[in-house]
Coordinates of C-alpha atoms in Angstrom, one line a residue:
M26 CA 54.9 80.3 75.8
T27 CA 56.9 77.7 77.8
A28 CA 58.0 78.1 81.4
T29 CA 61.6 78.1 80.3
T30 CA 61.1 80.9 77.9
T31 CA 59.3 82.9 80.6
E32 CA 62.2 82.4 83.1
K33 CA 64.7 83.5 80.5
Q34 CA 62.7 86.7 79.8
A35 CA 62.5 87.4 83.5
K36 CA 66.2 86.9 84.0
K37 CA 67.1 89.5 81.3
P38 CA 66.3 92.6 83.5
I39 CA 68.1 91.1 86.5
D40 CA 71.2 90.3 84.4
F41 CA 71.2 93.8 82.9
I42 CA 71.0 95.5 86.3
G43 CA 73.7 93.1 87.5
Y44 CA 76.0 94.1 84.7
V45 CA 75.3 97.8 85.3
L46 CA 76.1 97.4 89.0
R47 CA 79.4 95.6 88.3
V48 CA 80.4 98.2 85.6
M49 CA 79.7 101.1 88.0
I50 CA 81.7 99.5 90.8
I51 CA 84.6 98.8 88.5
L52 CA 84.4 102.4 87.2
T53 CA 84.4 103.7 90.8
L54 CA 87.5 101.7 91.7
V55 CA 89.3 103.0 88.6
C56 CA 88.4 106.6 89.5
L57 CA 89.6 105.9 93.0
F58 CA 93.2 106.0 91.7
V59 CA 93.0 108.9 89.3
P60 CA 94.4 112.0 91.0
A61 CA 92.4 114.4 88.8
L62 CA 89.2 113.0 90.2
N63 CA 90.2 113.3 93.9
P64 CA 87.1 114.8 95.7
T65 CA 89.2 115.9 98.6
H66 CA 91.4 118.1 96.4
M67 CA 89.7 121.3 97.6
S68 CA 92.8 123.6 97.9
E69 CA 95.9 124.3 95.9
L70 CA 97.9 123.6 99.1
M71 CA 97.0 119.9 98.6
N72 CA 99.3 117.7 96.5
E73 CA 97.6 117.4 93.1
G74 CA 99.3 114.0 92.5
D75 CA 97.4 112.4 95.4
S76 CA 94.4 110.1 94.5
F77 CA 91.3 109.6 96.5
F78 CA 92.7 106.3 97.7
T79 CA 95.9 108.1 99.0
S80 CA 93.8 110.7 100.8
G81 CA 91.6 108.1 102.4
I82 CA 94.4 106.0 103.9
S83 CA 96.7 108.8 105.0
Y84 CA 95.7 111.9 106.9
D85 CA 99.1 113.4 106.0
G86 CA 98.1 113.2 102.4
I87 CA 95.4 115.8 103.2
A88 CA 96.9 117.9 106.0
S89 CA 100.6 118.0 105.1
G90 CA 100.3 121.3 103.2
F91 CA 98.2 123.0 105.8
Q92 CA 100.5 123.1 108.8
R93 CA 101.2 126.8 108.5
A94 CA 97.6 127.6 107.6
V95 CA 96.3 125.8 110.7
S96 CA 98.9 127.4 113.0
R97 CA 98.1 130.9 111.6
G98 CA 94.3 130.3 111.9
Y99 CA 93.6 130.5 108.2
I100 CA 91.6 127.3 108.4
E101 CA 90.3 125.1 111.2
Q102 CA 91.9 121.7 111.7
G103 CA 88.5 120.2 112.2
V104 CA 87.8 120.7 108.5
L105 CA 90.8 118.7 107.5
V106 CA 90.0 115.9 110.0
S107 CA 86.3 115.8 108.8
T108 CA 87.5 115.6 105.2
Y109 CA 89.8 112.7 106.1
V110 CA 87.2 110.9 108.1
G111 CA 84.7 111.2 105.2
A112 CA 87.3 109.9 102.7
L113 CA 88.1 107.0 105.0
V114 CA 84.4 106.1 105.5
S115 CA 83.9 106.2 101.8
L116 CA 86.9 103.9 101.1
I117 CA 85.5 101.4 103.6
G118 CA 82.2 101.5 101.8
M119 CA 83.9 101.0 98.4
A120 CA 85.8 98.0 99.8
A121 CA 82.5 96.5 100.9
M122 CA 81.1 97.2 97.4
L123 CA 84.0 95.3 95.8
V124 CA 83.5 92.3 98.1
G125 CA 79.7 92.3 97.4
C126 CA 80.3 92.7 93.7
A127 CA 82.6 89.6 93.7
M128 CA 79.9 87.6 95.5
T129 CA 77.2 88.5 93.0
I130 CA 78.7 86.2 90.4
G131 CA 77.9 83.1 92.5
E132 CA 74.7 81.2 92.8
I133 CA 71.5 82.6 94.3
K134 CA 72.6 82.7 97.9
F135 CA 75.9 84.4 97.0
K136 CA 74.0 86.8 94.8
R137 CA 71.6 87.8 97.6
L138 CA 74.3 88.2 100.2
G139 CA 76.5 90.0 97.8
S140 CA 73.8 92.5 96.8
M141 CA 73.1 93.2 100.5
I142 CA 76.8 93.9 101.1
T143 CA 76.9 96.1 98.0
L144 CA 73.8 98.0 99.1
G145 CA 75.3 98.6 102.5
G146 CA 78.7 99.6 101.1
S147 CA 77.1 102.0 98.6
A148 CA 75.2 103.7 101.4
V149 CA 78.3 104.0 103.6
S150 CA 80.3 105.3 100.7
L151 CA 77.7 107.8 99.8
V152 CA 77.5 109.1 103.4
G153 CA 81.3 109.5 103.4
L154 CA 81.3 111.4 100.1
I155 CA 78.5 113.7 101.3
V156 CA 80.6 114.4 104.4
V157 CA 83.6 115.2 102.1
K158 CA 81.5 117.4 99.9
L159 CA 80.1 119.4 102.9
Q160 CA 83.6 120.3 104.0
Q161 CA 84.0 122.3 100.8
S162 CA 82.4 125.3 102.6
G163 CA 85.1 125.0 105.3
F164 CA 87.7 125.8 102.6
T165 CA 85.7 128.5 100.7
N166 CA 84.7 130.2 104.0
A167 CA 88.1 130.0 105.6
A168 CA 89.4 132.9 107.6
N169 CA 91.9 133.7 104.9
P170 CA 90.7 132.1 101.6
E171 CA 93.5 133.9 99.6
R172 CA 96.1 131.8 101.5
I173 CA 94.0 128.6 101.3
K174 CA 93.3 129.0 97.5
P175 CA 90.1 126.8 97.6
L176 CA 89.1 124.7 94.6
E177 CA 85.9 123.0 93.5
P178 CA 86.8 119.4 92.7
V179 CA 84.6 117.9 90.0
G180 CA 85.5 114.5 91.3
A181 CA 83.2 114.9 94.3
I182 CA 80.1 115.1 92.0
I183 CA 81.4 112.1 89.9
F184 CA 81.9 109.9 92.9
I185 CA 78.5 110.9 94.5
V186 CA 76.8 110.0 91.2
L187 CA 78.6 106.7 90.9
A188 CA 77.8 105.8 94.5
A189 CA 74.1 106.8 94.0
V190 CA 73.8 104.7 90.9
C191 CA 75.4 101.7 92.7
L192 CA 73.0 102.2 95.6
I193 CA 69.9 102.2 93.3
A194 CA 71.2 99.3 91.1
S195 CA 72.0 97.1 94.1
L196 CA 68.6 97.8 95.7
L197 CA 66.8 96.9 92.4
Y198 CA 69.0 93.8 92.0
L199 CA 68.2 92.7 95.5
I200 CA 64.4 93.2 95.0
M201 CA 64.3 91.4 91.7
L202 CA 66.3 88.4 92.8
P203 CA 64.2 85.3 93.6
K204 CA 64.1 84.0 97.2
S205 CA 66.6 81.4 98.1
T206 CA 65.4 78.0 99.3
K207 CA 66.9 75.4 101.6
E208 CA 68.0 73.3 98.6
D209 CA 70.2 76.2 97.4
K210 CA 73.9 75.9 98.3
W211 CA 76.7 78.3 98.8
I212 CA 78.4 77.5 95.5
M213 CA 80.1 79.4 92.7
E214 CA 81.0 78.1 89.3
G215 CA 84.6 77.1 88.8
K216 CA 85.3 79.7 86.1
Y217 CA 84.2 82.5 88.4
R218 CA 86.4 81.2 91.2
L219 CA 89.4 81.2 88.9
F220 CA 88.5 84.8 87.8
L221 CA 88.4 85.9 91.4
M222 CA 91.8 84.3 92.0
M223 CA 93.1 86.2 89.0
A224 CA 91.4 89.5 89.9
P225 CA 94.0 90.8 92.5
F226 CA 96.8 90.4 90.0
I227 CA 94.8 92.3 87.3
V228 CA 94.3 95.1 89.8
L229 CA 98.1 95.1 90.6
V230 CA 98.9 95.2 86.8
F231 CA 96.5 98.1 86.4
L232 CA 97.9 100.0 89.4
F233 CA 101.6 99.6 88.6
S234 CA 101.6 99.2 84.8
Y235 CA 98.7 101.2 83.3
L236 CA 97.9 103.9 85.9
P237 CA 101.4 105.4 85.8
L238 CA 100.8 106.1 82.1
W239 CA 98.9 109.1 83.4
G240 CA 102.3 110.7 84.0
W241 CA 102.9 110.8 80.2
R242 CA 101.1 114.2 80.3
Y243 CA 104.2 115.8 81.6
A244 CA 105.8 115.4 78.2
F245 CA 103.4 118.1 76.8
F246 CA 104.2 120.7 79.5
D247 CA 107.1 122.9 80.4
Y248 CA 107.0 121.4 83.9
K249 CA 109.2 122.5 86.8
P250 CA 109.2 120.7 90.2
G251 CA 106.9 122.4 92.6
L252 CA 104.8 124.0 89.9
G253 CA 101.4 122.6 88.7
L254 CA 100.3 121.7 85.2
S255 CA 98.1 124.3 83.5
M256 CA 97.6 125.8 80.0
D257 CA 100.1 128.5 80.9
N258 CA 103.0 126.0 80.6
F259 CA 101.5 123.8 77.9
V260 CA 104.0 123.5 75.1
G261 CA 102.5 120.7 72.9
F262 CA 105.2 118.7 71.1
K263 CA 108.1 121.0 71.9
W264 CA 110.0 118.4 73.8
F265 CA 109.4 115.8 71.1
T266 CA 111.1 118.0 68.5
Y267 CA 113.8 119.1 70.9
L268 CA 114.9 115.5 71.4
F269 CA 116.0 115.4 67.7
Q270 CA 116.9 119.0 67.0
N271 CA 119.4 119.4 69.9
A272 CA 122.8 118.1 68.8
A273 CA 123.9 117.3 72.4
T274 CA 120.7 115.3 73.1
R275 CA 121.1 113.4 69.8
A276 CA 124.7 112.5 70.7
D277 CA 123.6 111.3 74.2
I278 CA 120.8 109.3 72.7
G279 CA 123.2 107.6 70.2
R280 CA 125.7 106.8 73.0
V281 CA 123.0 105.5 75.3
M282 CA 121.3 103.4 72.6
T283 CA 124.7 101.9 71.7
N284 CA 125.2 100.8 75.3
T285 CA 121.7 99.5 75.7
L286 CA 121.6 97.5 72.5
A287 CA 125.1 96.1 73.1
M288 CA 124.3 94.9 76.6
S289 CA 120.9 93.6 75.6
G290 CA 122.5 91.9 72.5
I291 CA 125.0 90.1 74.7
G292 CA 122.0 88.9 76.9
L293 CA 120.1 87.7 73.8
A294 CA 123.1 85.9 72.4
M295 CA 123.6 84.1 75.8
S296 CA 119.9 83.5 76.5
W297 CA 120.5 79.8 76.1
L298 CA 122.6 79.7 79.2
P299 CA 119.8 79.3 81.8
L300 CA 118.4 76.4 79.7
A301 CA 121.8 74.7 79.6
F302 CA 122.3 75.3 83.3
A303 CA 118.8 73.8 84.0
I304 CA 119.8 70.7 82.0
F305 CA 123.1 70.5 83.9
L306 CA 121.3 70.6 87.3
T307 CA 118.8 67.9 86.4
E308 CA 121.5 65.7 85.1
I309 CA 123.2 65.7 88.6
K310 CA 122.2 62.3 90.0
C311 CA 123.1 63.1 93.6
G312 CA 120.0 64.9 95.1
A313 CA 121.9 66.6 97.9
V314 CA 124.5 68.0 95.5
R315 CA 121.8 69.1 93.0
R316 CA 119.8 70.9 95.7
S317 CA 123.0 72.6 97.1
V318 CA 124.1 73.9 93.7
Q319 CA 120.6 75.1 92.9
T320 CA 120.3 76.9 96.2
I321 CA 123.7 78.5 96.0
T322 CA 123.0 79.8 92.4
T323 CA 119.5 81.0 93.3
I324 CA 120.3 83.0 96.4
P325 CA 122.1 85.8 94.6
N326 CA 118.8 86.8 92.9
F327 CA 117.5 87.9 96.3
I328 CA 120.5 90.1 97.0
S329 CA 120.2 93.8 96.2
W330 CA 122.5 95.3 93.7
V331 CA 123.9 97.6 96.4
L332 CA 125.2 94.4 98.2
V333 CA 126.4 93.0 94.9
Y334 CA 128.5 96.1 94.4
T335 CA 129.8 95.8 98.0
V336 CA 131.0 92.3 97.1
A337 CA 132.5 93.5 93.9
F338 CA 134.3 96.4 95.7
A339 CA 135.7 94.0 98.3
L340 CA 137.0 91.7 95.6
F341 CA 138.1 93.9 92.7
S342 CA 138.9 97.4 94.1
S343 CA 142.5 98.6 94.3
D344 CA 142.6 97.4 97.9
G345 CA 140.4 94.4 97.3
F346 CA 141.1 90.7 97.8
V347 CA 142.2 90.1 94.2
N348 CA 144.8 92.8 94.2
Q349 CA 146.1 91.8 97.6
F350 CA 146.5 88.3 96.4
L351 CA 148.3 89.3 93.2
L352 CA 150.6 91.6 95.1
S353 CA 151.4 89.0 97.8
T354 CA 152.2 86.3 95.2
G355 CA 154.3 88.7 93.1
L356 CA 152.1 88.2 90.0
T357 CA 151.8 92.0 89.7
K358 CA 153.8 94.9 91.1
E359 CA 151.0 97.5 91.4
S360 CA 147.3 97.2 92.2
T361 CA 144.6 97.8 89.5
D362 CA 141.1 98.9 90.2
F363 CA 139.0 96.7 88.0
L364 CA 135.8 98.7 88.7
I365 CA 136.9 101.9 86.9
G366 CA 137.2 102.6 83.2
N367 CA 135.2 101.4 80.2
D368 CA 137.5 98.5 79.2
G369 CA 135.2 95.5 78.9
I370 CA 132.4 97.2 80.8
W371 CA 129.7 95.5 78.8
I372 CA 131.1 92.1 79.5
K373 CA 131.6 92.9 83.2
M374 CA 128.0 94.0 83.6
Y375 CA 126.8 90.8 81.8
L376 CA 128.9 88.6 84.0
W377 CA 127.6 90.2 87.2
G378 CA 124.0 90.0 85.9
T379 CA 124.6 86.3 85.1
W380 CA 126.1 85.6 88.5
K381 CA 123.0 87.2 90.1
G382 CA 120.3 85.7 87.9
L383 CA 121.4 82.5 86.3
G384 CA 120.0 80.2 89.0
W385 CA 116.7 82.1 89.1
G386 CA 116.4 82.0 85.3
A387 CA 116.9 78.3 85.3
I388 CA 113.9 77.6 87.5
I389 CA 111.3 77.9 84.7
Y390 CA 113.3 75.4 82.6
I391 CA 113.6 73.0 85.5
A392 CA 109.9 73.1 85.7
G393 CA 109.6 72.5 82.0
I394 CA 111.9 69.5 82.2
S395 CA 109.8 68.0 85.0
G396 CA 106.8 68.3 82.7
I397 CA 108.3 66.2 79.9
D398 CA 106.8 62.7 79.6
Q399 CA 109.2 60.3 81.4
A400 CA 108.1 57.5 79.1
L401 CA 110.1 59.2 76.3
Y402 CA 113.3 58.8 78.3
E403 CA 112.4 55.1 79.1
A404 CA 111.8 54.4 75.5
A405 CA 115.0 56.1 74.5
T406 CA 116.9 54.0 77.1
I407 CA 115.5 50.8 75.7
D408 CA 116.5 51.9 72.2
G409 CA 120.1 52.3 73.5
A410 CA 120.2 56.1 73.6
G411 CA 122.9 57.6 75.8
R412 CA 122.7 60.6 78.2
F413 CA 123.7 63.2 75.6
Q414 CA 121.4 61.7 73.0
K415 CA 118.4 61.9 75.3
I416 CA 119.3 65.5 76.1
W417 CA 119.6 66.4 72.4
H418 CA 116.6 64.6 71.1
I419 CA 114.1 64.8 74.1
T420 CA 115.0 67.4 76.7
I421 CA 116.0 70.3 74.4
P422 CA 113.0 69.9 72.0
G423 CA 110.7 69.7 75.0
L424 CA 112.1 73.0 76.3
M425 CA 112.0 74.8 73.0
P426 CA 108.5 76.3 73.4
T427 CA 109.4 77.7 76.8
F428 CA 112.7 79.0 75.4
F429 CA 111.1 80.8 72.5
V430 CA 108.5 82.4 74.7
Q431 CA 111.3 83.7 76.9
F432 CA 113.3 84.8 73.8
V433 CA 110.4 86.8 72.3
L434 CA 109.8 88.5 75.7
S435 CA 113.5 89.3 75.8
I436 CA 113.4 90.9 72.4
S437 CA 110.5 93.1 73.4
N438 CA 112.5 94.2 76.5
I439 CA 115.7 94.9 74.5
L440 CA 115.5 98.5 75.6
S441 CA 114.8 97.7 79.2
N442 CA 118.0 96.7 80.9
G443 CA 116.9 98.0 84.3
M444 CA 118.7 100.7 86.2
D445 CA 119.8 99.4 89.6
Q446 CA 122.9 97.5 88.4
Y447 CA 124.3 100.3 86.3
L448 CA 123.5 103.0 88.9
V449 CA 125.5 101.3 91.6
F450 CA 128.5 100.4 89.3
K451 CA 128.6 103.8 87.6
N452 CA 131.5 106.2 88.3
A453 CA 133.1 109.1 86.6
T454 CA 135.5 106.9 84.6
N455 CA 132.9 104.5 83.1
R456 CA 129.8 106.6 82.8
S457 CA 130.0 106.9 79.0
G458 CA 130.1 103.1 78.6
I459 CA 127.7 102.0 81.3
E460 CA 124.8 104.5 81.0
V461 CA 121.9 102.5 79.5
L462 CA 118.5 104.0 78.5
D463 CA 116.8 103.4 81.8
L464 CA 119.6 105.0 83.7
Y465 CA 119.7 107.9 81.2
V466 CA 116.0 108.6 81.8
Y467 CA 116.6 108.6 85.5
N468 CA 119.6 110.9 85.3
L469 CA 117.7 113.2 82.9
G470 CA 114.6 113.5 85.0
L471 CA 115.8 113.2 88.6
G472 CA 119.5 113.9 88.3
S473 CA 121.3 117.2 87.9
S474 CA 119.6 117.9 84.6
N475 CA 116.1 117.9 86.2
Q476 CA 114.4 117.8 82.8
I477 CA 111.3 115.8 83.7
P478 CA 109.4 116.5 80.5
L479 CA 112.3 115.4 78.3
S480 CA 112.8 112.3 80.3
T481 CA 109.1 111.5 80.0
V482 CA 109.4 111.8 76.2
V483 CA 112.3 109.3 76.2
G484 CA 110.4 107.0 78.4
M485 CA 107.3 107.2 76.2
A486 CA 109.4 106.4 73.1
K487 CA 111.0 103.4 74.8
S488 CA 107.6 102.0 75.8
I489 CA 106.1 102.4 72.3
I490 CA 109.2 100.9 70.7
S491 CA 109.1 97.9 73.1
V492 CA 105.4 97.2 72.2
I493 CA 106.3 97.3 68.5
L494 CA 109.2 94.9 69.1
L495 CA 106.9 92.6 71.0
F496 CA 104.3 92.3 68.3
S497 CA 107.1 92.1 65.6
A498 CA 108.8 89.3 67.4
N499 CA 105.5 87.6 68.0
K500 CA 104.6 87.8 64.3
A501 CA 108.0 86.4 63.3
S502 CA 107.6 83.6 65.8
K503 CA 104.2 82.7 64.3
A504 CA 105.6 82.8 60.8
I505 CA 108.7 80.7 61.6
R506 CA 107.4 78.3 64.3
G507 CA 103.6 78.5 63.7
S508 CA 102.9 79.6 67.2
S509 CA 102.8 82.9 69.1
I510 CA 102.4 84.2 72.6
V511 CA 100.0 87.1 71.9

């Protein structure tokens, strides 16, 4: 048996323990944001929607529901403070575990230091979790447990087990690692550095795109604000069937879908406009003029829709600048409020959206133009091609891959018009024509209807249809153009 074979066999147990350690740390971080696994949720007075992360960074997340209980002497405030301190200490330990886990993918020096940090973080986290677990007796033995309504969170045991496994695995990993030498350097492979640069964005996508899917469970309950979810109000697929059985709901869905598809259809039909605007900008030879136009058209993207509506009101309301100008010049005898009514509402919304986002949407195409080989333009000039010929035969073909990626994504988002624009421009006279699907879901769940389960069902349907549209458009792109984005 050669020395190389022996080294490979010796590395297998170390690598296995390293994989186990990283998986356990990732699993711990995932559980950290799941409200159902919050180990501090020891009473019904606590908000069941708070995760362990929320409880650890905010004392109010733990104590906000106990103000009356503390003032009446039902429970000691020290129990709440100790629970928060334990959660905070545990979070600090988990942060150290994450840093150490990232360092273990480096070379030997990074591995040893990372395993030490992970070991210390696991120990700190375990101590914090034990402190939290010990506070459970403070809730069950409170002066008036009937008012406290204590609970036994299963998440406490799960987190303690995960922390204990991480502690043992990091200790074994540190013991089995070979000693570092003076020749060893603090280096990490390039692929791992790129992964660590990408990791924060993966975490953000998980937190803001995948974790909220936990809220889909409200679609299966007869939920009312202020009440919890339990088998007592579990209704299965009641709201799914109600969506199609109720005539009024069917009519609303038909109207809303018409508005949504119409406005999205206008956007798809005009999706070439940012590309054309980008070409227009790059064809401006004066650098100062080009930069000025680009800046002026990009700034509106950073203005909120509330301020956009303020501008629209100042210009087009019955007392706005446009009406005052028309009246003063005698072009009209009475003022007209251009912001009310359904006449041309779809076009109006598209124009306001274009004014706000055209400059920003052109940026990606400007970057694409800068990536086109300049030798092609030089060769075309030598061959006698004019400006428009170079645009048609070089610039536009060079931007087509970027355009089709944007177009496919736009098709997948055909049901997602956003809500802010339509919410601020909505009034009693144009509601039937301006209410798109996102705004309908908002009004249904948080408006006067207050039907959170039904709005959740509509939101679920929209997400599922959007995924189907994405893969369908991607498949069509692959069949037509021979390339896809997924």
